[in-house]
GROMACS .gro file of C-alpha atoms in nm:
model
  316
    1UNK     CA    1  -2.100  -4.483  -0.622
    2UNK     CA    2  -2.207  -4.098  -0.735
    3UNK     CA    3  -2.489  -4.072  -0.411
    4UNK     CA    4  -2.184  -4.148  -0.210
    5UNK     CA    5  -1.986  -3.918  -0.407
    6UNK     CA    6  -2.220  -3.670  -0.401
    7UNK     CA    7  -2.319  -3.731  -0.019
    8UNK     CA    8  -1.896  -3.649   0.042
    9UNK     CA    9  -1.900  -3.401  -0.181
   10UNK     CA   10  -2.224  -3.182  -0.009
   11UNK     CA   11  -2.045  -3.284   0.292
   12UNK     CA   12  -1.704  -3.134   0.197
   13UNK     CA   13  -1.903  -2.802   0.147
   14UNK     CA   14  -2.060  -2.755   0.430
   15UNK     CA   15  -1.814  -2.790   0.637
   16UNK     CA   16  -1.669  -2.539   0.351
   17UNK     CA   17  -1.929  -2.315   0.453
   18UNK     CA   18  -1.959  -2.391   0.814
   19UNK     CA   19  -1.622  -2.199   0.841
   20UNK     CA   20  -1.625  -1.954   0.654
   21UNK     CA   21  -1.910  -1.818   0.835
   22UNK     CA   22  -1.780  -1.907   1.176
   23UNK     CA   23  -1.464  -1.679   1.197
   24UNK     CA   24  -1.261  -1.693   1.529
   25UNK     CA   25  -1.146  -1.424   1.692
   26UNK     CA   26  -0.851  -1.525   1.946
   27UNK     CA   27  -0.692  -1.276   2.187
   28UNK     CA   28  -0.294  -1.178   2.199
   29UNK     CA   29  -0.106  -1.093   2.439
   30UNK     CA   30  -0.007  -0.678   2.392
   31UNK     CA   31   0.315  -0.801   2.388
   32UNK     CA   32   0.356  -0.886   1.963
   33UNK     CA   33   0.340  -0.500   1.886
   34UNK     CA   34   0.632  -0.463   2.112
   35UNK     CA   35   0.895  -0.282   1.832
   36UNK     CA   36   1.235  -0.437   1.994
   37UNK     CA   37   1.087  -0.815   1.985
   38UNK     CA   38   1.349  -1.032   1.844
   39UNK     CA   39   1.240  -1.316   1.619
   40UNK     CA   40   1.450  -1.607   1.415
   41UNK     CA   41   1.298  -1.778   1.162
   42UNK     CA   42   1.554  -2.092   0.937
   43UNK     CA   43   1.584  -2.067   0.608
   44UNK     CA   44   1.404  -2.064   0.377
   45UNK     CA   45   1.127  -1.818   0.565
   46UNK     CA   46   0.758  -1.923   0.502
   47UNK     CA   47   0.598  -1.594   0.506
   48UNK     CA   48   0.265  -1.687   0.583
   49UNK     CA   49   0.458  -1.956   0.854
   50UNK     CA   50   0.634  -1.549   0.961
   51UNK     CA   51   0.314  -1.393   0.981
   52UNK     CA   52   0.108  -1.628   1.164
   53UNK     CA   53   0.460  -1.645   1.442
   54UNK     CA   54   0.467  -1.210   1.472
   55UNK     CA   55   0.040  -1.223   1.488
   56UNK     CA   56  -0.062  -1.557   1.654
   57UNK     CA   57  -0.389  -1.558   1.591
   58UNK     CA   58  -0.646  -1.783   1.397
   59UNK     CA   59  -0.541  -1.887   1.074
   60UNK     CA   60  -0.829  -1.886   0.793
   61UNK     CA   61  -0.826  -2.009   0.410
   62UNK     CA   62  -1.118  -1.924   0.240
   63UNK     CA   63  -1.193  -1.847  -0.128
   64UNK     CA   64  -1.026  -1.693  -0.352
   65UNK     CA   65  -0.695  -1.675  -0.216
   66UNK     CA   66  -0.831  -1.517   0.122
   67UNK     CA   67  -0.624  -1.579   0.407
   68UNK     CA   68  -0.555  -1.405   0.672
   69UNK     CA   69  -0.481  -1.428   1.092
   70UNK     CA   70  -0.816  -1.342   1.280
   71UNK     CA   71  -0.662  -1.201   1.617
   72UNK     CA   72  -0.810  -0.917   1.929
   73UNK     CA   73  -0.568  -0.794   2.188
   74UNK     CA   74  -0.794  -0.690   2.480
   75UNK     CA   75  -0.533  -0.559   2.752
   76UNK     CA   76  -0.398  -0.336   2.416
   77UNK     CA   77  -0.418   0.037   2.422
   78UNK     CA   78  -0.544   0.143   2.026
   79UNK     CA   79  -0.312   0.460   1.905
   80UNK     CA   80  -0.387   0.653   1.610
   81UNK     CA   81  -0.226   0.616   1.239
   82UNK     CA   82  -0.268   0.827   1.005
   83UNK     CA   83  -0.503   0.707   0.679
   84UNK     CA   84  -0.486   0.938   0.363
   85UNK     CA   85  -0.818   0.919   0.304
   86UNK     CA   86  -0.924   1.163   0.601
   87UNK     CA   87  -1.309   1.082   0.569
   88UNK     CA   88  -1.290   0.891   0.869
   89UNK     CA   89  -1.003   0.984   1.014
   90UNK     CA   90  -0.726   0.864   1.155
   91UNK     CA   91  -0.760   0.452   1.229
   92UNK     CA   92  -0.682   0.311   1.568
   93UNK     CA   93  -0.502  -0.010   1.593
   94UNK     CA   94  -0.545  -0.269   1.731
   95UNK     CA   95  -0.896  -0.246   1.645
   96UNK     CA   96  -1.148  -0.301   1.969
   97UNK     CA   97  -1.350  -0.528   1.690
   98UNK     CA   98  -1.101  -0.765   1.576
   99UNK     CA   99  -0.841  -0.716   1.363
  100UNK     CA  100  -0.767  -0.955   1.002
  101UNK     CA  101  -0.430  -0.909   0.944
  102UNK     CA  102  -0.373  -1.063   0.560
  103UNK     CA  103   0.048  -1.068   0.421
  104UNK     CA  104   0.046  -0.834   0.125
  105UNK     CA  105   0.354  -0.938   0.020
  106UNK     CA  106   0.769  -1.011   0.080
  107UNK     CA  107   1.038  -0.853  -0.128
  108UNK     CA  108   1.333  -1.007  -0.211
  109UNK     CA  109   1.653  -0.729  -0.199
  110UNK     CA  110   2.021  -0.751  -0.150
  111UNK     CA  111   2.225  -0.390  -0.059
  112UNK     CA  112   2.556  -0.351  -0.244
  113UNK     CA  113   2.765  -0.624   0.023
  114UNK     CA  114   2.578  -0.881  -0.058
  115UNK     CA  115   2.372  -0.881   0.180
  116UNK     CA  116   2.079  -1.014   0.179
  117UNK     CA  117   1.658  -0.861   0.359
  118UNK     CA  118   1.310  -0.982   0.327
  119UNK     CA  119   1.021  -0.708   0.375
  120UNK     CA  120   0.696  -0.893   0.481
  121UNK     CA  121   0.437  -0.649   0.448
  122UNK     CA  122   0.114  -0.672   0.634
  123UNK     CA  123  -0.271  -0.514   0.577
  124UNK     CA  124  -0.480  -0.478   0.859
  125UNK     CA  125  -0.853  -0.446   0.846
  126UNK     CA  126  -1.168  -0.475   1.079
  127UNK     CA  127  -1.250  -0.849   1.179
  128UNK     CA  128  -1.569  -0.965   1.004
  129UNK     CA  129  -1.723  -1.240   1.090
  130UNK     CA  130  -1.786  -1.298   0.728
  131UNK     CA  131  -1.308  -1.261   0.660
  132UNK     CA  132  -1.413  -0.961   0.419
  133UNK     CA  133  -1.309  -0.603   0.374
  134UNK     CA  134  -1.541  -0.341   0.299
  135UNK     CA  135  -1.594   0.066   0.353
  136UNK     CA  136  -1.533   0.264   0.039
  137UNK     CA  137  -1.247   0.555   0.239
  138UNK     CA  138  -1.093   0.289   0.447
  139UNK     CA  139  -0.777   0.221   0.378
  140UNK     CA  140  -0.568  -0.093   0.463
  141UNK     CA  141  -0.381  -0.046   0.713
  142UNK     CA  142   0.029  -0.115   0.667
  143UNK     CA  143   0.231  -0.307   0.868
  144UNK     CA  144   0.656  -0.412   0.771
  145UNK     CA  145   0.897  -0.628   0.999
  146UNK     CA  146   1.236  -0.658   0.812
  147UNK     CA  147   1.491  -0.987   0.800
  148UNK     CA  148   1.867  -0.988   0.761
  149UNK     CA  149   1.969  -1.319   0.635
  150UNK     CA  150   2.286  -1.410   0.856
  151UNK     CA  151   2.379  -1.828   0.776
  152UNK     CA  152   2.073  -2.119   0.778
  153UNK     CA  153   1.860  -1.844   0.905
  154UNK     CA  154   1.690  -1.512   0.887
  155UNK     CA  155   1.670  -1.221   1.211
  156UNK     CA  156   1.421  -0.857   1.236
  157UNK     CA  157   1.599  -0.652   1.179
  158UNK     CA  158   1.307  -0.399   1.266
  159UNK     CA  159   0.921  -0.440   1.338
  160UNK     CA  160   0.733  -0.200   1.272
  161UNK     CA  161   0.311  -0.405   1.297
  162UNK     CA  162   0.168  -0.071   1.173
  163UNK     CA  163   0.268   0.273   0.981
  164UNK     CA  164  -0.071   0.371   0.840
  165UNK     CA  165  -0.366   0.345   0.555
  166UNK     CA  166  -0.449   0.326   0.219
  167UNK     CA  167  -0.625   0.248  -0.081
  168UNK     CA  168  -0.990   0.195  -0.039
  169UNK     CA  169  -1.207  -0.084   0.146
  170UNK     CA  170  -0.913  -0.168   0.359
  171UNK     CA  171  -0.697  -0.338   0.091
  172UNK     CA  172  -0.359  -0.121   0.108
  173UNK     CA  173  -0.213  -0.137  -0.208
  174UNK     CA  174   0.140  -0.291  -0.283
  175UNK     CA  175   0.431  -0.159  -0.146
  176UNK     CA  176   0.690  -0.207  -0.411
  177UNK     CA  177   1.102  -0.069  -0.338
  178UNK     CA  178   1.297   0.142  -0.488
  179UNK     CA  179   1.629   0.275  -0.366
  180UNK     CA  180   1.653   0.663  -0.266
  181UNK     CA  181   2.023   0.646  -0.194
  182UNK     CA  182   2.315   0.407  -0.122
  183UNK     CA  183   2.220   0.144   0.027
  184UNK     CA  184   1.860   0.333   0.106
  185UNK     CA  185   1.561   0.143   0.024
  186UNK     CA  186   1.188   0.258   0.049
  187UNK     CA  187   0.871   0.170  -0.058
  188UNK     CA  188   0.653   0.329  -0.346
  189UNK     CA  189   0.250   0.284  -0.340
  190UNK     CA  190   0.025   0.393  -0.539
  191UNK     CA  191  -0.347   0.556  -0.322
  192UNK     CA  192  -0.609   0.556  -0.557
  193UNK     CA  193  -0.998   0.567  -0.484
  194UNK     CA  194  -1.280   0.778  -0.558
  195UNK     CA  195  -1.681   0.792  -0.591
  196UNK     CA  196  -1.867   0.536  -0.696
  197UNK     CA  197  -1.908   0.568  -1.078
  198UNK     CA  198  -1.651   0.909  -1.055
  199UNK     CA  199  -1.300   0.893  -1.109
  200UNK     CA  200  -0.996   0.708  -0.942
  201UNK     CA  201  -0.748   0.992  -0.868
  202UNK     CA  202  -0.434   0.814  -0.784
  203UNK     CA  203  -0.133   0.965  -0.575
  204UNK     CA  204   0.134   0.803  -0.506
  205UNK     CA  205   0.388   0.824  -0.160
  206UNK     CA  206   0.713   0.731   0.029
  207UNK     CA  207   0.743   0.533   0.338
  208UNK     CA  208   1.067   0.509   0.418
  209UNK     CA  209   1.284   0.466   0.742
  210UNK     CA  210   1.390   0.829   0.892
  211UNK     CA  211   1.351   0.896   1.328
  212UNK     CA  212   1.341   0.544   1.392
  213UNK     CA  213   1.059   0.426   1.219
  214UNK     CA  214   0.878   0.381   0.924
  215UNK     CA  215   0.683   0.684   0.785
  216UNK     CA  216   0.528   0.846   0.461
  217UNK     CA  217   0.835   1.125   0.359
  218UNK     CA  218   0.647   1.200   0.001
  219UNK     CA  219   0.293   1.268  -0.096
  220UNK     CA  220   0.247   1.315  -0.489
  221UNK     CA  221  -0.119   1.445  -0.572
  222UNK     CA  222  -0.219   1.441  -0.920
  223UNK     CA  223  -0.037   1.114  -1.046
  224UNK     CA  224  -0.314   0.879  -1.170
  225UNK     CA  225  -0.656   0.890  -1.271
  226UNK     CA  226  -0.888   0.628  -1.438
  227UNK     CA  227  -1.237   0.505  -1.486
  228UNK     CA  228  -1.302   0.905  -1.682
  229UNK     CA  229  -1.441   0.966  -2.037
  230UNK     CA  230  -1.248   1.210  -2.145
  231UNK     CA  231  -0.940   1.250  -1.949
  232UNK     CA  232  -0.709   1.053  -1.846
  233UNK     CA  233  -0.339   1.090  -1.665
  234UNK     CA  234  -0.059   0.799  -1.474
  235UNK     CA  235   0.250   0.917  -1.353
  236UNK     CA  236   0.617   0.757  -1.345
  237UNK     CA  237   0.856   0.843  -1.104
  238UNK     CA  238   1.300   0.849  -1.137
  239UNK     CA  239   1.557   0.880  -0.855
  240UNK     CA  240   1.803   1.090  -0.990
  241UNK     CA  241   2.159   1.017  -0.915
  242UNK     CA  242   2.426   1.263  -0.948
  243UNK     CA  243   2.639   1.132  -0.734
  244UNK     CA  244   2.593   1.502  -0.525
  245UNK     CA  245   2.324   1.320  -0.275
  246UNK     CA  246   2.431   0.996  -0.099
  247UNK     CA  247   2.092   0.952   0.086
  248UNK     CA  248   1.776   1.092  -0.001
  249UNK     CA  249   1.843   1.178  -0.310
  250UNK     CA  250   1.580   1.412  -0.539
  251UNK     CA  251   1.284   1.280  -0.690
  252UNK     CA  252   1.133   1.345  -1.058
  253UNK     CA  253   0.769   1.330  -1.131
  254UNK     CA  254   0.653   1.298  -1.487
  255UNK     CA  255   0.302   1.227  -1.610
  256UNK     CA  256   0.150   1.116  -1.910
  257UNK     CA  257  -0.212   1.250  -2.009
  258UNK     CA  258  -0.506   1.256  -2.281
  259UNK     CA  259  -0.759   1.558  -2.272
  260UNK     CA  260  -1.072   1.514  -2.515
  261UNK     CA  261  -1.364   1.758  -2.461
  262UNK     CA  262  -1.628   1.544  -2.682
  263UNK     CA  263  -1.584   1.297  -2.465
  264UNK     CA  264  -1.587   1.518  -2.126
  265UNK     CA  265  -2.020   1.539  -2.290
  266UNK     CA  266  -2.063   1.250  -2.223
  267UNK     CA  267  -1.963   1.155  -1.860
  268UNK     CA  268  -2.223   1.279  -1.555
  269UNK     CA  269  -1.881   1.287  -1.314
  270UNK     CA  270  -1.619   1.545  -1.362
  271UNK     CA  271  -1.272   1.607  -1.255
  272UNK     CA  272  -1.079   1.844  -1.076
  273UNK     CA  273  -0.759   1.949  -1.368
  274UNK     CA  274  -0.401   1.957  -1.251
  275UNK     CA  275  -0.378   2.321  -1.253
  276UNK     CA  276  -0.127   2.329  -1.522
  277UNK     CA  277  -0.388   2.214  -1.766
  278UNK     CA  278  -0.679   2.394  -1.648
  279UNK     CA  279  -0.638   2.696  -1.876
  280UNK     CA  280  -0.574   2.517  -2.188
  281UNK     CA  281  -0.831   2.261  -2.150
  282UNK     CA  282  -1.145   2.563  -2.114
  283UNK     CA  283  -0.939   2.661  -2.431
  284UNK     CA  284  -0.926   2.355  -2.636
  285UNK     CA  285  -1.142   2.070  -2.740
  286UNK     CA  286  -0.794   1.785  -2.769
  287UNK     CA  287  -0.534   1.765  -2.610
  288UNK     CA  288  -0.232   1.504  -2.480
  289UNK     CA  289  -0.022   1.679  -2.181
  290UNK     CA  290   0.312   1.558  -1.994
  291UNK     CA  291   0.393   1.747  -1.597
  292UNK     CA  292   0.759   1.673  -1.511
  293UNK     CA  293   0.782   1.781  -1.122
  294UNK     CA  294   1.045   1.768  -0.882
  295UNK     CA  295   1.106   1.690  -0.585
  296UNK     CA  296   1.325   1.736  -0.310
  297UNK     CA  297   1.421   1.616   0.047
  298UNK     CA  298   1.360   1.931   0.313
  299UNK     CA  299   1.406   1.834   0.682
  300UNK     CA  300   1.149   1.564   0.691
  301UNK     CA  301   0.985   1.541   0.397
  302UNK     CA  302   1.001   1.588   0.056
  303UNK     CA  303   0.900   1.928  -0.154
  304UNK     CA  304   0.832   2.005  -0.462
  305UNK     CA  305   1.089   2.314  -0.578
  306UNK     CA  306   1.092   2.507  -0.910
  307UNK     CA  307   0.738   2.524  -1.158
  308UNK     CA  308   0.683   2.209  -1.357
  309UNK     CA  309   0.764   2.161  -1.693
  310UNK     CA  310   0.457   2.083  -1.866
  311UNK     CA  311   0.435   2.062  -2.246
  312UNK     CA  312   0.130   1.962  -2.487
  313UNK     CA  313   0.128   1.765  -2.821
  314UNK     CA  314  -0.187   1.765  -3.027
  315UNK     CA  315  -0.365   2.068  -2.951
  316UNK     CA  316  -0.729   2.070  -3.138
   0.00000   0.00000   0.00000
């Protein structure tokens, strides 16, 4: 009996191993990238099945919750999309080597009138025969699909297969919903990357519908810094609701951090200091700091106004 169970286990393991090492690309029509596609899904909406309707490739469930759709579009003409890493240039999507599309998250929200919506966020990366995501300075390409509930079904209201690429190792950070105006919703995400063994510097991005498409409308540097032994900082944001602006309200970014020169000598990697604290770091051994910046939407992008407000404490 034990031998039968052992043989069955080995057979299942062999089949699983074979599946994980024999990933096939399915050729799809270029019509899947049409932003005007019509899709209606019965309630309750199943995000994984909906992903496969939008990108009808081969669905794989690998270990460690590695689920993705593998596809290729031979008739598609790849278009350039921004990769905020800025190291390897724009990404040409769909990738000629094939695409692996993963569901990044599903966001549920309602407006002031009680209308219900779902946003499906996708991560595209170059197809890999082992189902891996590689490339330290290659971002995960973000795609978005918005659904509105209508009776017992969900109707797709907007579809943008690709927006821009963020993150490291072809993995886009998870976007988070934020209301930036009266029933005006956008997404924030933190793009963090850095060299092997060195500090990871994080940027805050705001993605919003503008000019008929989703696009980055805010980029904030010095938002986050990790993996350094002598300095670290993290940021937070606040949308200003003073009733003076109906849409694209002002955004306040607050960055808080600590510095200790003693630990600096033990770290082989240096970092570039925010200019607001650079002088203090040259004359003091340790301190805490807080930087407040205000951003205002002008024309097509958020821009910082006035001088940052800087506060120091525990100065030594």
